[in-house]
Amino acid sequence: PIPLPLHGLHVLITAGPTQEPLDPVRFLTNHSTGKMGYGFAHEAAALGATVTLVSGPVNLPEPDEPSIETIHVTTAQQMFEAVQRNYQSADIIVMTAAVADFRVNKIADEKIKKAGRTSIRIELVSNPDILAWVGARKRNDGSQVLCGFAMETQNLIENAAKKLASKNCDMLVANNLRDAGAGFGTDTNVVTVLTPGANDGDDNADATADAMADAPNASAPNIEKWRK
Ligand code: C5P
């Protein structure tokens, strides 16, 4: 029999949102459903991979493939720790999670009360950037492939190109929240896939370099649009 294309490979995927508590009953989060990451996990398993799925809180069925291990986390810090434990053995790392950029500095022990106040201040501190952390440590000999995601509402390609380079990704999947057929919770998507182009010997590099001539200092990625 022909071996499946991802047979023998370990795929690490982050999925869903994170929840950052304010007090015992409240949290900050976002609209991520986890569909994209869970879709990747099922697909990778079907292609023969062993999958570690690090999932924030989602309303999706637990994958029942024996080759998928799902690790449930709540906060960005917990997601970071799960990724730290699993990234070294991963051949392919796909970070689809919508990680909260900030968490509440001091989580209240008890429920925050209105107590006649008309406003309150909550201080937020930045969370670790998990993708950037992995990007800084991944093997650059081609034996470890890192794919990041970017959802933007403006300057999609420009921001995605920056993330591709600054987070040392091999692939960056950019989706515009406002594209028809894209966005949170949809079964379809329209994405632009960026891969490093400059100085990598790729013959598309010249064309994209021309396209980015007005940003001469940016490295010119290869850009492809995919629709599903
Ligand atoms: O910079 P931005 O958060 O938009 O980058 C999105 C990409 O970075 C996604 O792949 C997301 O999973 C990853 N990310 C991360 N840890 C963070 C923030 C984003 O892994 N704290």
Tab-separated table of C-alpha atoms and ligand atoms in Angstrom:
chain	number	residue	atom	x	y	z
A	1	PRO	CA	0.000	0.000	0.000
A	2	ILE	CA	1.115	3.599	-0.689
A	3	PRO	CA	1.854	5.347	2.634
A	4	LEU	CA	-0.303	8.385	3.404
A	5	PRO	CA	1.472	11.703	2.679
A	6	LEU	CA	1.838	12.744	6.329
A	7	HIS	CA	2.565	9.241	7.637
A	8	GLY	CA	5.200	9.373	10.394
A	9	LEU	CA	4.905	13.132	10.845
A	10	HIS	CA	3.852	14.962	14.008
A	11	VAL	CA	1.609	17.980	13.451
A	12	LEU	CA	1.068	20.517	16.246
A	13	ILE	CA	-1.977	22.763	15.885
A	14	THR	CA	-3.338	25.571	18.060
A	15	ALA	CA	-7.031	26.338	17.719
A	16	GLY	CA	-9.836	28.481	19.014
A	17	PRO	CA	-9.816	31.566	21.200
A	18	THR	CA	-8.281	31.977	24.623
A	19	GLN	CA	-10.197	33.263	27.640
A	20	GLU	CA	-8.530	35.721	29.965
A	21	PRO	CA	-10.311	35.964	33.333
A	22	LEU	CA	-11.157	39.258	35.045
A	23	ASP	CA	-12.691	37.685	38.118
A	24	PRO	CA	-14.249	34.279	38.968
A	25	VAL	CA	-17.238	34.882	36.669
A	26	ARG	CA	-15.972	37.033	33.753
A	27	PHE	CA	-13.399	36.856	30.994
A	28	LEU	CA	-12.084	38.598	27.854
A	29	THR	CA	-12.180	36.619	24.625
A	30	ASN	CA	-12.918	36.888	20.875
A	31	HIS	CA	-15.158	35.366	18.208
A	32	SER	CA	-12.883	32.474	17.189
A	33	THR	CA	-14.811	29.185	16.907
A	34	GLY	CA	-11.881	26.812	16.414
A	35	LYS	CA	-13.279	25.550	13.096
A	36	MET	CA	-10.105	26.270	11.170
A	37	GLY	CA	-7.789	24.496	13.615
A	38	TYR	CA	-10.085	21.517	14.118
A	39	GLY	CA	-10.421	21.275	10.320
A	40	PHE	CA	-6.638	21.124	10.047
A	41	ALA	CA	-6.459	18.482	12.782
A	42	HIS	CA	-8.984	16.186	11.061
A	43	GLU	CA	-7.319	16.687	7.675
A	44	ALA	CA	-3.805	16.044	9.018
A	45	ALA	CA	-5.031	12.863	10.765
A	46	ALA	CA	-6.728	11.711	7.538
A	47	LEU	CA	-3.409	12.229	5.738
A	48	GLY	CA	-1.667	9.947	8.238
A	49	ALA	CA	-0.152	12.405	10.739
A	50	THR	CA	-0.017	12.115	14.504
A	51	VAL	CA	-1.680	15.311	15.720
A	52	THR	CA	-1.419	17.347	18.906
A	53	LEU	CA	-4.321	19.787	18.976
A	54	VAL	CA	-3.997	22.520	21.605
A	55	SER	CA	-7.470	23.949	21.884
A	56	GLY	CA	-8.898	26.957	23.626
A	57	PRO	CA	-12.543	26.828	24.779
A	58	VAL	CA	-14.730	25.891	21.775
A	59	ASN	CA	-18.114	24.288	21.126
A	60	LEU	CA	-16.841	21.634	18.735
A	61	PRO	CA	-16.957	17.863	19.171
A	62	GLU	CA	-13.788	16.334	20.595
A	63	PRO	CA	-11.920	14.720	17.667
A	64	ASP	CA	-12.291	10.961	18.013
A	65	GLU	CA	-9.450	9.866	15.736
A	66	PRO	CA	-6.958	7.855	17.813
A	67	SER	CA	-4.098	9.764	16.159
A	68	ILE	CA	-5.335	13.128	17.523
A	69	GLU	CA	-4.433	14.106	21.077
A	70	THR	CA	-6.464	17.132	22.164
A	71	ILE	CA	-5.093	19.282	24.969
A	72	HIS	CA	-7.686	21.689	26.361
A	73	VAL	CA	-6.517	25.035	27.667
A	74	THR	CA	-8.245	28.233	28.721
A	75	THR	CA	-5.710	31.077	28.825
A	76	ALA	CA	-2.917	32.174	26.478
A	77	GLN	CA	-0.394	31.289	29.171
A	78	GLN	CA	-1.728	27.717	29.341
A	79	MET	CA	-1.695	27.478	25.519
A	80	PHE	CA	1.915	28.701	25.557
A	81	GLU	CA	2.923	26.025	28.083
A	82	ALA	CA	1.233	23.278	26.052
A	83	VAL	CA	3.037	24.454	22.900
A	84	GLN	CA	6.361	24.643	24.764
A	85	ARG	CA	5.920	21.001	25.797
A	86	ASN	CA	5.116	19.836	22.256
A	87	TYR	CA	6.849	21.977	19.614
A	88	GLN	CA	10.235	20.249	19.541
A	89	SER	CA	8.938	16.941	18.217
A	90	ALA	CA	6.605	18.613	15.703
A	91	ASP	CA	7.433	18.465	12.000
A	92	ILE	CA	4.605	20.820	11.042
A	93	ILE	CA	3.254	23.546	13.332
A	94	VAL	CA	0.040	25.342	12.401
A	95	MET	CA	-1.054	28.160	14.680
A	96	THR	CA	-4.648	29.027	13.939
A	97	ALA	CA	-5.565	30.080	17.477
A	98	ALA	CA	-6.847	33.592	18.082
A	99	VAL	CA	-4.711	34.166	21.145
A	100	ALA	CA	-5.666	37.131	23.329
A	101	ASP	CA	-2.893	39.686	22.996
A	102	PHE	CA	-3.512	40.928	26.545
A	103	ARG	CA	-4.605	39.496	29.879
A	104	VAL	CA	-5.877	41.167	33.018
A	105	ASN	CA	-2.959	42.150	35.239
A	106	LYS	CA	-4.594	41.347	38.588
A	107	ILE	CA	-7.450	38.867	38.435
A	108	ALA	CA	-9.930	39.720	41.195
A	109	ASP	CA	-10.398	36.949	43.785
A	110	GLU	CA	-14.060	37.817	44.155
A	111	LYS	CA	-16.693	39.017	41.687
A	112	ILE	CA	-16.111	42.679	40.794
A	113	LYS	CA	-19.089	44.643	42.169
A	114	LYS	CA	-20.754	47.680	40.644
A	115	ALA	CA	-20.847	49.372	44.043
A	116	GLY	CA	-22.378	52.579	42.653
A	117	ARG	CA	-19.435	53.179	40.285
A	118	THR	CA	-19.995	54.526	36.750
A	119	SER	CA	-16.608	53.408	35.436
A	120	ILE	CA	-13.778	51.140	36.466
A	121	ARG	CA	-10.216	50.699	35.225
A	122	ILE	CA	-8.782	47.321	34.364
A	123	GLU	CA	-5.103	47.089	33.556
A	124	LEU	CA	-4.099	44.672	30.800
A	125	VAL	CA	-0.619	43.260	30.274
A	126	SER	CA	0.647	41.563	27.149
A	127	ASN	CA	0.532	37.797	26.722
A	128	PRO	CA	3.429	35.821	25.269
A	129	ASP	CA	3.372	35.692	21.468
A	130	ILE	CA	3.388	31.920	21.040
A	131	LEU	CA	3.971	31.955	17.289
A	132	ALA	CA	6.887	34.379	17.575
A	133	TRP	CA	8.370	32.277	20.394
A	134	VAL	CA	8.244	29.116	18.257
A	135	GLY	CA	9.491	31.051	15.211
A	136	ALA	CA	12.574	32.108	17.157
A	137	ARG	CA	13.343	28.499	18.100
A	138	LYS	CA	12.259	26.311	15.216
A	139	ARG	CA	14.810	24.398	13.200
A	140	ASN	CA	15.630	26.319	10.023
A	141	ASP	CA	16.973	23.315	8.113
A	142	GLY	CA	13.587	22.658	6.519
A	143	SER	CA	12.753	19.797	8.901
A	144	GLN	CA	10.232	21.924	10.812
A	145	VAL	CA	7.582	23.933	8.985
A	146	LEU	CA	5.816	26.783	10.780
A	147	CYS	CA	2.521	28.207	9.530
A	148	GLY	CA	0.904	31.258	11.094
A	149	PHE	CA	-2.436	32.923	10.515
A	150	ALA	CA	-3.447	36.545	10.305
A	151	MET	CA	-6.933	37.942	10.425
A	152	GLU	CA	-7.082	41.617	9.680
A	153	THR	CA	-9.675	44.232	8.915
A	154	GLN	CA	-7.290	46.482	6.946
A	155	ASN	CA	-3.900	46.411	5.155
A	156	LEU	CA	-4.161	42.617	5.059
A	157	ILE	CA	-1.239	41.743	2.806
A	158	GLU	CA	1.081	44.347	4.268
A	159	ASN	CA	0.400	43.192	7.850
A	160	ALA	CA	0.605	39.534	6.858
A	161	ALA	CA	3.955	40.077	5.106
A	162	LYS	CA	5.267	41.700	8.277
A	163	LYS	CA	4.079	38.762	10.412
A	164	LEU	CA	5.582	36.219	8.004
A	165	ALA	CA	8.990	37.846	8.429
A	166	SER	CA	8.877	38.976	12.060
A	167	LYS	CA	7.573	35.633	13.370
A	168	ASN	CA	9.936	33.607	11.148
A	169	CYS	CA	7.109	31.637	9.514
A	170	ASP	CA	7.437	29.380	6.473
A	171	MET	CA	3.851	30.179	5.534
A	172	LEU	CA	1.373	32.825	6.631
A	173	VAL	CA	-2.324	32.449	5.864
A	174	ALA	CA	-4.049	35.808	5.726
A	175	ASN	CA	-7.802	36.237	5.896
A	176	ASN	CA	-9.771	39.411	5.774
A	177	LEU	CA	-12.606	39.436	8.307
A	178	ARG	CA	-14.685	41.488	5.886
A	179	ASP	CA	-14.319	39.333	2.707
A	180	ALA	CA	-17.591	37.683	1.629
A	181	GLY	CA	-17.336	33.982	2.512
A	182	ALA	CA	-14.582	34.561	5.061
A	183	GLY	CA	-14.522	35.467	8.752
A	184	PHE	CA	-15.473	33.719	11.999
A	185	GLY	CA	-17.561	30.541	12.054
A	186	THR	CA	-17.971	30.212	8.288
A	187	ASP	CA	-17.678	26.899	6.410
A	188	THR	CA	-16.018	28.685	3.483
A	189	ASN	CA	-12.937	30.844	3.441
A	190	VAL	CA	-10.978	33.129	1.166
A	191	VAL	CA	-7.335	33.328	2.125
A	192	THR	CA	-4.106	34.730	0.795
A	193	VAL	CA	-1.112	32.489	1.394
A	194	LEU	CA	2.280	34.150	1.795
A	195	THR	CA	5.573	32.284	1.713
A	196	PRO	CA	9.070	33.787	1.959
A	197	GLY	CA	10.183	34.950	-1.456
A	198	ALA	CA	13.286	37.086	-1.226
A	199	ASN	CA	16.704	35.462	-1.509
A	200	ASP	CA	15.299	31.961	-1.335
A	201	GLY	CA	15.994	31.145	-4.964
A	202	ASP	CA	12.301	31.052	-5.817
A	203	ASP	CA	11.579	32.203	-9.362
A	204	ASN	CA	8.413	34.064	-8.317
A	205	ALA	CA	10.454	36.441	-6.211
A	206	ASP	CA	11.079	38.929	-9.012
A	207	ALA	CA	7.389	39.364	-9.837
A	208	THR	CA	6.407	39.935	-6.218
A	209	ALA	CA	9.388	42.228	-5.764
A	210	ASP	CA	8.024	44.340	-8.627
A	211	ALA	CA	4.563	44.301	-7.066
A	212	MET	CA	6.048	45.553	-3.821
A	213	ALA	CA	8.319	48.120	-5.452
A	214	ASP	CA	6.700	50.883	-3.422
A	215	ALA	CA	7.915	49.142	-0.249
A	216	PRO	CA	11.514	48.504	-1.279
A	217	ASN	CA	12.731	47.653	2.212
A	218	ALA	CA	10.171	44.934	2.834
A	219	SER	CA	11.210	41.421	1.824
A	220	ALA	CA	8.931	40.384	-1.011
A	221	PRO	CA	6.906	37.269	-0.219
A	222	ASN	CA	5.254	34.981	-2.752
A	223	ILE	CA	1.499	35.597	-2.662
A	224	GLU	CA	-1.311	33.222	-3.717
A	225	LYS	CA	-5.059	33.552	-3.220
A	226	TRP	CA	-7.008	30.386	-2.248
A	227	ARG	CA	-10.770	30.006	-2.018
A	228	LYS	CA	-12.655	27.070	-0.435
B	1	C5P	O1	0.008	39.200	15.391
B	1	C5P	P1	-1.204	38.362	15.362
B	1	C5P	O2	-1.733	38.016	16.714
B	1	C5P	O3	-2.310	38.855	14.466
B	1	C5P	O4	-0.688	37.010	14.696
B	1	C5P	C1	-1.565	35.979	14.440
B	1	C5P	C2	-0.813	34.693	14.453
B	1	C5P	O5	-0.004	34.610	15.620
B	1	C5P	C3	-1.717	33.477	14.520
B	1	C5P	O6	-1.074	32.407	13.861
B	1	C5P	C4	-1.836	33.234	16.017
B	1	C5P	O7	-2.158	31.891	16.299
B	1	C5P	C5	-0.447	33.586	16.494
B	1	C5P	N1	-0.375	34.149	17.845
B	1	C5P	C6	0.193	33.408	18.862
B	1	C5P	N2	0.303	33.947	20.114
B	1	C5P	C7	-0.120	35.200	20.363
B	1	C5P	C8	-0.694	35.966	19.331
B	1	C5P	C9	-0.813	35.405	18.093
B	1	C5P	O8	0.573	32.260	18.631
B	1	C5P	N3	-0.009	35.704	21.589
